[in-house]
Tab-separated table of N, CA and C and ligand atoms in Angstrom:
chain	number	residue	atom	x	y	z
A	1	UNK	N	-20.037	-5.005	11.169
A	1	UNK	CA	-19.087	-3.991	11.329
A	1	UNK	C	-20.084	-3.097	10.709
A	2	UNK	N	-20.597	-2.157	11.146
A	2	UNK	CA	-21.591	-0.591	10.879
A	2	UNK	C	-20.972	0.725	9.894
A	3	UNK	N	-21.283	0.822	8.599
A	3	UNK	CA	-21.070	1.823	8.074
A	3	UNK	C	-21.823	3.136	7.719
A	4	UNK	N	-21.028	3.984	8.624
A	4	UNK	CA	-21.849	5.575	8.610
A	4	UNK	C	-21.709	5.907	7.427
A	5	UNK	N	-22.521	6.537	6.827
A	5	UNK	CA	-23.082	7.175	5.321
A	5	UNK	C	-22.180	8.399	4.598
A	6	UNK	N	-22.206	9.598	7.245
A	6	UNK	CA	-21.742	10.625	6.252
A	6	UNK	C	-19.680	10.614	6.328
A	7	UNK	N	-18.773	11.211	6.378
A	7	UNK	CA	-17.783	11.626	5.913
A	7	UNK	C	-17.288	11.961	6.727
A	8	UNK	N	-16.084	12.086	7.721
A	8	UNK	CA	-15.292	13.210	7.344
A	8	UNK	C	-14.393	13.496	7.186
A	9	UNK	N	-14.992	14.672	6.072
A	9	UNK	CA	-13.940	15.082	4.940
A	9	UNK	C	-12.398	16.290	5.486
A	10	UNK	N	-11.023	14.968	5.373
A	10	UNK	CA	-9.430	15.418	5.776
A	10	UNK	C	-9.515	16.593	4.703
A	11	UNK	N	-8.777	18.024	4.553
A	11	UNK	CA	-8.081	18.414	3.763
A	11	UNK	C	-6.176	18.499	4.734
A	12	UNK	N	-5.143	17.887	4.452
A	12	UNK	CA	-3.478	18.142	4.556
A	12	UNK	C	-3.638	18.873	3.734
A	13	UNK	N	-2.828	19.236	5.065
A	13	UNK	CA	-1.680	20.449	4.763
A	13	UNK	C	-0.746	20.794	5.893
A	14	UNK	N	0.433	20.043	4.639
A	14	UNK	CA	1.656	19.588	4.835
A	14	UNK	C	2.085	17.542	4.837
A	15	UNK	N	2.530	17.397	4.290
A	15	UNK	CA	2.390	16.362	3.954
A	15	UNK	C	3.470	14.861	4.813
A	16	UNK	N	4.110	15.654	6.099
A	16	UNK	CA	5.197	14.816	7.106
A	16	UNK	C	4.563	13.932	7.912
A	17	UNK	N	5.145	14.031	8.481
A	17	UNK	CA	5.739	12.585	9.001
A	17	UNK	C	4.223	12.511	10.372
A	18	UNK	N	3.112	13.592	10.731
A	18	UNK	CA	2.095	13.524	11.308
A	18	UNK	C	1.290	12.779	10.103
A	19	UNK	N	1.617	13.642	9.636
A	19	UNK	CA	0.277	13.277	8.057
A	19	UNK	C	0.042	11.435	7.808
A	20	UNK	N	1.831	11.429	7.683
A	20	UNK	CA	1.966	9.985	7.709
A	20	UNK	C	1.247	8.759	8.585
A	21	UNK	N	1.311	9.299	9.915
A	21	UNK	CA	0.659	7.837	10.619
A	21	UNK	C	-1.055	8.145	10.113
A	22	UNK	N	-0.838	9.535	10.293
A	22	UNK	CA	-2.393	9.306	10.171
A	22	UNK	C	-3.462	9.156	9.192
A	23	UNK	N	-2.505	8.929	8.114
A	23	UNK	CA	-2.673	8.295	7.308
A	23	UNK	C	-2.389	6.436	7.006
A	24	UNK	N	-1.599	6.632	7.183
A	24	UNK	CA	-1.393	5.089	7.970
A	24	UNK	C	-2.884	4.556	8.838
A	25	UNK	N	-2.524	5.111	9.359
A	25	UNK	CA	-3.293	5.020	11.171
A	25	UNK	C	-5.049	4.382	10.059
A	26	UNK	N	-5.454	5.725	9.641
A	26	UNK	CA	-7.471	5.466	9.169
A	26	UNK	C	-7.141	3.831	7.956
A	27	UNK	N	-6.777	3.588	7.571
A	27	UNK	CA	-6.299	2.655	6.834
A	27	UNK	C	-6.271	1.278	7.789
A	28	UNK	N	-4.579	1.035	8.937
A	28	UNK	CA	-4.494	0.443	9.679
A	28	UNK	C	-5.168	0.104	10.600
A	29	UNK	N	-6.391	0.847	11.344
A	29	UNK	CA	-7.619	0.522	12.362
A	29	UNK	C	-8.605	0.657	11.930
A	30	UNK	N	-9.224	0.354	10.591
A	30	UNK	CA	-10.204	0.897	9.484
A	30	UNK	C	-11.353	-0.413	10.108
A	31	UNK	N	-10.829	-1.479	10.715
A	31	UNK	CA	-11.084	-2.408	11.107
A	31	UNK	C	-11.595	-2.977	12.490
A	32	UNK	N	-11.445	-1.606	13.350
A	32	UNK	CA	-11.096	-2.316	14.713
A	32	UNK	C	-12.809	-1.859	15.558
A	33	UNK	N	-12.438	-2.135	16.484
A	33	UNK	CA	-14.274	-2.509	16.695
A	33	UNK	C	-14.109	-1.012	17.742
A	34	UNK	N	-15.926	-0.817	18.188
A	34	UNK	CA	-15.877	0.591	18.289
A	34	UNK	C	-14.846	0.584	20.208
A	35	UNK	N	-14.632	-0.974	20.817
A	35	UNK	CA	-14.188	-0.294	21.962
A	35	UNK	C	-12.432	-0.691	21.908
A	36	UNK	N	-11.884	-1.072	21.466
A	36	UNK	CA	-10.561	-1.402	21.395
A	36	UNK	C	-10.095	-0.288	21.719
A	37	UNK	N	-8.429	-0.112	22.566
A	37	UNK	CA	-7.951	0.766	22.939
A	37	UNK	C	-6.853	0.535	21.775
A	38	UNK	N	-6.972	1.781	21.080
A	38	UNK	CA	-5.904	2.556	20.161
A	38	UNK	C	-4.642	3.269	20.112
A	39	UNK	N	-3.384	3.134	20.525
A	39	UNK	CA	-2.836	4.116	20.941
A	39	UNK	C	-3.333	5.679	20.450
A	40	UNK	N	-2.532	6.067	20.430
A	40	UNK	CA	-3.219	7.914	20.535
A	40	UNK	C	-4.974	8.279	20.519
A	41	UNK	N	-5.556	7.496	20.122
A	41	UNK	CA	-6.948	7.617	19.976
A	41	UNK	C	-7.868	7.833	21.713
A	42	UNK	N	-8.260	8.783	21.625
A	42	UNK	CA	-9.213	7.976	23.133
A	42	UNK	C	-11.188	7.458	22.944
A	43	UNK	N	-11.271	7.492	21.105
A	43	UNK	CA	-12.448	7.000	21.151
A	43	UNK	C	-12.312	6.581	19.833
A	44	UNK	N	-12.143	5.257	19.434
A	44	UNK	CA	-12.373	4.690	18.319
A	44	UNK	C	-12.984	5.458	16.992
A	45	UNK	N	-14.693	5.109	18.211
A	45	UNK	CA	-15.925	5.612	17.614
A	45	UNK	C	-16.442	7.328	18.254
A	46	UNK	N	-16.454	8.245	17.412
A	46	UNK	CA	-17.555	9.397	17.931
A	46	UNK	C	-18.379	10.246	17.596
A	47	UNK	N	-18.865	9.524	18.544
A	47	UNK	CA	-20.697	10.236	17.955
A	47	UNK	C	-21.158	9.777	17.320
A	48	UNK	N	-20.168	8.554	16.911
A	48	UNK	CA	-20.727	7.774	15.571
A	48	UNK	C	-20.095	7.640	14.428
A	49	UNK	N	-19.406	8.026	13.776
A	49	UNK	CA	-18.283	8.236	13.342
A	49	UNK	C	-16.932	7.608	13.561
A	50	UNK	N	-16.681	6.742	12.887
A	50	UNK	CA	-15.572	5.700	12.965
A	50	UNK	C	-14.268	6.028	12.364
A	51	UNK	N	-13.159	5.750	13.170
A	51	UNK	CA	-11.692	6.324	12.001
A	51	UNK	C	-12.261	6.037	10.861
A	52	UNK	N	-12.852	4.979	10.364
A	52	UNK	CA	-12.389	4.370	8.758
A	52	UNK	C	-13.277	5.308	8.035
A	53	UNK	N	-14.639	6.004	9.170
A	53	UNK	CA	-14.704	6.991	8.215
A	53	UNK	C	-14.570	8.565	7.678
A	54	UNK	N	-12.844	8.830	7.855
A	54	UNK	CA	-12.684	10.114	7.446
A	54	UNK	C	-11.877	9.490	6.558
A	55	UNK	N	-12.451	10.390	5.105
A	55	UNK	CA	-11.564	9.995	4.196
A	55	UNK	C	-11.450	11.800	3.072
A	56	UNK	N	-9.916	11.220	3.093
A	56	UNK	CA	-8.825	12.296	3.174
A	56	UNK	C	-9.616	12.578	1.219
A	57	UNK	N	-9.604	14.430	1.006
A	57	UNK	CA	-9.898	15.192	0.104
A	57	UNK	C	-8.985	15.604	-0.354
A	58	UNK	N	-8.013	16.755	0.447
A	58	UNK	CA	-7.298	16.818	-0.718
A	58	UNK	C	-5.813	17.025	0.234
A	59	UNK	N	-4.972	17.360	-0.001
A	59	UNK	CA	-3.969	17.712	0.293
A	59	UNK	C	-2.977	18.261	-0.063
A	60	UNK	N	-2.187	19.268	0.489
A	60	UNK	CA	-1.231	20.264	0.048
A	60	UNK	C	0.639	20.394	0.654
A	61	UNK	N	1.654	20.640	0.179
A	61	UNK	CA	2.788	20.513	0.355
A	61	UNK	C	3.023	22.049	0.039
A	62	UNK	N	4.567	21.178	0.182
A	62	UNK	CA	5.946	22.417	-0.793
A	62	UNK	C	7.027	22.852	-1.492
A	63	UNK	N	7.125	20.974	-0.952
A	63	UNK	CA	8.745	20.591	-0.962
A	63	UNK	C	8.292	20.073	-2.202
A	64	UNK	N	9.540	20.042	-2.873
A	64	UNK	CA	9.988	18.561	-4.080
A	64	UNK	C	9.855	17.368	-3.729
A	65	UNK	N	9.028	16.403	-5.064
A	65	UNK	CA	9.532	15.255	-4.387
A	65	UNK	C	7.822	14.588	-3.488
A	66	UNK	N	6.871	16.082	-3.183
A	66	UNK	CA	5.853	15.693	-2.523
A	66	UNK	C	4.681	16.606	-3.473
A	67	UNK	N	3.980	17.469	-3.768
A	67	UNK	CA	3.828	17.851	-4.418
A	67	UNK	C	3.693	16.841	-5.751
A	68	UNK	N	2.250	17.004	-6.586
A	68	UNK	CA	2.722	15.675	-7.466
A	68	UNK	C	1.875	14.378	-7.336
A	69	UNK	N	2.235	13.990	-6.462
A	69	UNK	CA	2.229	12.907	-5.511
A	69	UNK	C	0.270	12.520	-5.374
A	70	UNK	N	0.578	11.480	-5.669
A	70	UNK	CA	-0.497	11.115	-4.507
A	70	UNK	C	-0.451	10.778	-3.294
A	71	UNK	N	-1.406	11.265	-2.475
A	71	UNK	CA	-1.312	11.103	-1.404
A	71	UNK	C	-0.328	10.177	-0.613
A	72	UNK	N	-1.054	8.681	-0.719
A	72	UNK	CA	-0.375	7.563	-0.795
A	72	UNK	C	1.144	7.108	-0.619
A	73	UNK	N	1.459	8.085	-1.655
A	73	UNK	CA	3.015	7.921	-2.100
A	73	UNK	C	3.620	9.199	-1.884
A	74	UNK	N	3.390	10.489	-1.457
A	74	UNK	CA	3.772	11.671	-1.015
A	74	UNK	C	3.867	11.652	0.476
A	75	UNK	N	3.508	10.312	1.617
A	75	UNK	CA	3.963	9.806	2.418
A	75	UNK	C	4.941	9.258	2.257
A	76	UNK	N	5.650	8.933	2.074
A	76	UNK	CA	6.483	7.745	2.012
A	76	UNK	C	7.563	8.801	0.863
A	77	UNK	N	7.343	9.289	0.925
A	77	UNK	CA	8.429	11.015	-0.266
A	77	UNK	C	9.487	11.100	1.417
A	78	UNK	N	11.351	11.629	0.923
A	78	UNK	CA	11.946	12.307	1.392
A	78	UNK	C	11.700	13.568	2.494
A	79	UNK	N	12.240	14.440	3.252
A	79	UNK	CA	12.573	13.325	4.136
A	79	UNK	C	11.262	12.784	4.936
A	80	UNK	N	10.758	12.287	5.042
A	80	UNK	CA	9.238	11.766	5.917
A	80	UNK	C	10.257	10.492	6.852
A	81	UNK	N	10.065	10.579	7.413
A	81	UNK	CA	11.162	8.425	8.253
A	81	UNK	C	10.159	7.803	9.423
A	82	UNK	N	8.354	8.199	8.715
A	82	UNK	CA	7.633	7.334	9.694
A	82	UNK	C	7.950	6.231	9.805
A	83	UNK	N	7.644	4.989	10.812
A	83	UNK	CA	7.174	3.664	10.957
A	83	UNK	C	6.308	3.363	9.280
A	84	UNK	N	7.046	2.324	8.319
A	84	UNK	CA	5.545	2.114	8.047
A	84	UNK	C	5.113	0.800	8.389
A	85	UNK	N	3.230	1.108	9.003
A	85	UNK	CA	3.207	-0.521	8.918
A	85	UNK	C	1.745	-0.488	8.371
A	86	UNK	N	1.142	0.628	7.457
A	86	UNK	CA	-0.022	0.004	6.432
A	86	UNK	C	0.220	0.553	5.238
A	87	UNK	N	-0.146	-0.688	4.788
A	87	UNK	CA	-0.121	-0.314	3.104
A	87	UNK	C	-1.457	-0.517	2.561
A	88	UNK	N	-0.944	1.653	2.085
A	88	UNK	CA	-2.197	2.503	1.935
A	88	UNK	C	-2.059	2.362	0.059
A	89	UNK	N	-2.828	2.023	-0.135
A	89	UNK	CA	-3.280	1.595	-1.728
A	89	UNK	C	-3.022	3.665	-2.476
A	90	UNK	N	-3.726	3.372	-3.653
A	90	UNK	CA	-3.824	4.746	-4.640
A	90	UNK	C	-5.037	5.474	-3.834
A	91	UNK	N	-5.208	6.793	-4.233
A	91	UNK	CA	-6.139	7.701	-3.243
A	91	UNK	C	-7.058	7.801	-3.535
A	92	UNK	N	-6.321	8.241	-5.115
A	92	UNK	CA	-6.752	9.460	-5.632
A	92	UNK	C	-6.773	11.124	-4.562
A	93	UNK	N	-5.827	11.392	-4.415
A	93	UNK	CA	-5.430	12.374	-4.169
A	93	UNK	C	-4.327	12.452	-4.311
A	94	UNK	N	-4.575	13.705	-5.192
A	94	UNK	CA	-2.816	14.568	-5.416
A	94	UNK	C	-2.804	15.619	-4.118
A	95	UNK	N	-1.387	15.650	-4.325
A	95	UNK	CA	-0.311	16.026	-3.415
A	95	UNK	C	-0.329	18.059	-4.215
A	96	UNK	N	-1.384	18.648	-3.773
A	96	UNK	CA	-1.022	20.102	-4.317
A	96	UNK	C	-0.354	20.984	-3.672
A	97	UNK	N	0.186	21.905	-4.590
A	97	UNK	CA	0.882	23.264	-4.026
A	97	UNK	C	0.678	23.868	-3.358
A	98	UNK	N	0.983	24.081	-1.849
A	98	UNK	CA	0.230	24.614	-1.038
A	98	UNK	C	1.302	26.018	-1.061
A	99	UNK	N	0.509	27.171	-0.666
A	99	UNK	CA	2.095	28.564	-0.450
A	99	UNK	C	2.765	28.599	0.716
A	100	UNK	N	4.112	28.854	0.505
A	100	UNK	CA	4.433	28.910	0.648
A	100	UNK	C	4.558	30.157	2.130
A	101	UNK	N	3.979	30.518	1.901
A	101	UNK	CA	3.828	32.133	3.355
A	101	UNK	C	5.767	32.881	3.814
A	102	UNK	N	5.963	32.391	4.476
A	102	UNK	CA	6.723	33.167	4.548
A	102	UNK	C	8.425	31.972	4.914
A	103	UNK	N	8.179	31.043	4.041
A	103	UNK	CA	9.000	30.068	3.892
A	103	UNK	C	9.208	28.722	4.197
A	104	UNK	N	10.108	28.074	3.926
A	104	UNK	CA	10.022	26.768	5.115
A	104	UNK	C	11.028	26.960	6.203
A	105	UNK	N	11.424	27.160	7.225
A	105	UNK	CA	11.700	26.740	7.749
A	105	UNK	C	13.445	26.535	8.241
A	106	UNK	N	13.686	26.978	8.951
A	106	UNK	CA	15.559	26.991	8.768
A	106	UNK	C	16.833	25.456	8.602
A	107	UNK	N	15.985	24.499	9.234
A	107	UNK	CA	16.032	23.517	9.681
A	107	UNK	C	15.673	22.776	8.449
A	108	UNK	N	14.495	22.898	7.958
A	108	UNK	CA	14.268	21.747	6.890
A	108	UNK	C	14.478	22.469	5.450
A	109	UNK	N	14.994	23.971	5.464
A	109	UNK	CA	15.489	24.324	4.371
A	109	UNK	C	17.115	23.364	4.114
A	110	UNK	N	17.461	23.340	5.463
A	110	UNK	CA	18.811	22.325	4.542
A	110	UNK	C	18.855	21.696	3.836
A	111	UNK	N	17.491	20.024	4.582
A	111	UNK	CA	17.435	18.695	3.437
A	111	UNK	C	16.017	19.043	2.181
A	112	UNK	N	15.452	19.850	1.935
A	112	UNK	CA	14.643	19.991	1.729
A	112	UNK	C	14.520	20.867	0.004
A	113	UNK	N	14.043	20.939	-1.118
A	113	UNK	CA	13.975	21.970	-2.241
A	113	UNK	C	12.513	22.761	-2.046
A	114	UNK	N	12.413	24.023	-2.463
A	114	UNK	CA	11.089	24.520	-2.757
A	114	UNK	C	10.531	24.046	-3.868
A	115	UNK	N	9.349	23.363	-3.730
A	115	UNK	CA	9.254	22.745	-5.265
A	115	UNK	C	8.939	24.057	-6.204
A	116	UNK	N	8.823	23.687	-7.713
A	116	UNK	CA	8.692	24.830	-8.262
A	116	UNK	C	6.915	25.453	-8.870
A	117	UNK	N	7.137	26.222	-9.829
A	117	UNK	CA	5.823	26.341	-9.758
A	117	UNK	C	4.936	26.971	-8.972
A	118	UNK	N	3.910	28.125	-9.195
A	118	UNK	CA	2.929	29.013	-8.364
A	118	UNK	C	1.450	28.043	-7.298
A	119	UNK	N	1.412	28.625	-6.799
A	119	UNK	CA	0.592	28.468	-4.991
A	119	UNK	C	-0.629	27.445	-6.604
A	120	UNK	N	-1.245	26.234	-5.954
A	120	UNK	CA	-2.015	25.701	-6.771
A	120	UNK	C	-3.919	26.972	-6.320
A	121	UNK	N	-4.484	26.438	-7.347
A	121	UNK	CA	-5.656	27.476	-6.917
A	121	UNK	C	-7.080	26.208	-6.233
A	122	UNK	N	-6.488	26.917	-4.390
A	122	UNK	CA	-6.914	26.002	-3.450
A	122	UNK	C	-8.412	26.279	-3.681
A	123	UNK	N	-8.929	26.807	-4.192
A	123	UNK	CA	-10.076	27.463	-3.474
A	123	UNK	C	-11.017	26.701	-4.993
B	1	NAD	N1	5.875	14.658	15.713
B	1	NAD	C1	5.875	14.500	16.194
B	1	NAD	O1	5.628	13.820	17.234
B	1	NAD	C2	4.373	15.847	16.988
B	1	NAD	C3	3.791	16.183	17.471
B	1	NAD	C4	3.014	17.140	17.880
B	1	NAD	C5	2.779	18.339	17.452
B	1	NAD	N2	3.914	18.069	15.998
B	1	NAD	C6	3.325	19.560	14.905
B	1	NAD	O2	2.736	18.801	13.662
B	1	NAD	C7	3.284	19.382	12.983
B	1	NAD	C8	3.954	18.907	12.232
B	1	NAD	O3	4.415	17.698	12.314
B	1	NAD	P1	5.930	16.615	11.445
B	1	NAD	O4	6.498	16.052	12.422
B	1	NAD	O5	4.268	16.295	10.703
B	1	NAD	O6	6.486	17.413	10.992
B	1	NAD	P2	6.976	17.154	9.723
B	1	NAD	O7	8.279	18.428	8.802
B	1	NAD	O8	7.029	16.128	9.270
B	1	NAD	O9	5.720	17.871	8.196
B	1	NAD	C9	5.721	18.838	7.680
B	1	NAD	C10	5.086	19.037	6.347
B	1	NAD	O10	4.516	20.419	6.130
B	1	NAD	C11	5.396	21.092	5.213
B	1	NAD	N3	5.040	21.767	4.583
B	1	NAD	C12	5.855	22.759	4.991
B	1	NAD	N4	5.475	24.596	4.873
B	1	NAD	C13	4.228	24.522	3.984
B	1	NAD	C14	2.880	25.064	3.567
B	1	NAD	N5	3.742	26.351	3.824
B	1	NAD	N6	1.772	24.313	3.638
B	1	NAD	C15	2.164	22.897	3.041
B	1	NAD	N7	2.810	21.756	3.540
B	1	NAD	C16	4.331	22.633	3.759
B	1	NAD	C17	6.495	20.181	4.948
B	1	NAD	O11	6.540	20.337	3.912
B	1	NAD	C18	6.004	18.443	5.678
B	1	NAD	O12	6.070	17.839	4.735
B	1	NAD	C19	4.397	20.653	12.908
B	1	NAD	O13	3.803	22.080	13.374
B	1	NAD	C20	4.235	19.879	14.363
B	1	NAD	O14	5.351	20.718	15.267
B	1	NAD	C21	4.630	17.306	15.382
């Protein structure tokens, strides 16, 4: 297993079901062979970067119950319902309060509460 020294640093904006699959997938496939067939991925190794070289550096959301949690916990928070297929250990990546912009979508608005407080200083 070769290790790439440089990482692909990723900030997640919206810790929903796609993000849950993504975070779990990086954990689940960290030991995949370069030539393995992984559903949803064209290549396990792209230009020398393996999926395990993805490093989550920041995360943002706008709903109560996700903001303030570690990313590893927020991926399981209501109303996410992605299948659990990997155990994700504490990542040291707190979900910060993102900017709500034009509001929460009309369907999501019925099932979540906006997180209190102002937008975190992202820069
Ligand atoms: N699920 C799929 O199969 C799929 C496929 C293709 C594309 N998409 C697209 O990907 C995106 C995410 O899909 P999903 O299924 O994870 O949705 P989701 O509703 O599970 O997650 C969206 C997340 O974004 C958060 N959010 C809403 N407004 C925000 C803001 N202003 N700042 C930060 N976070 C905010 C929500 O609180 C929620 O946690 C959507 O745009 C969707 O259309 C989804």
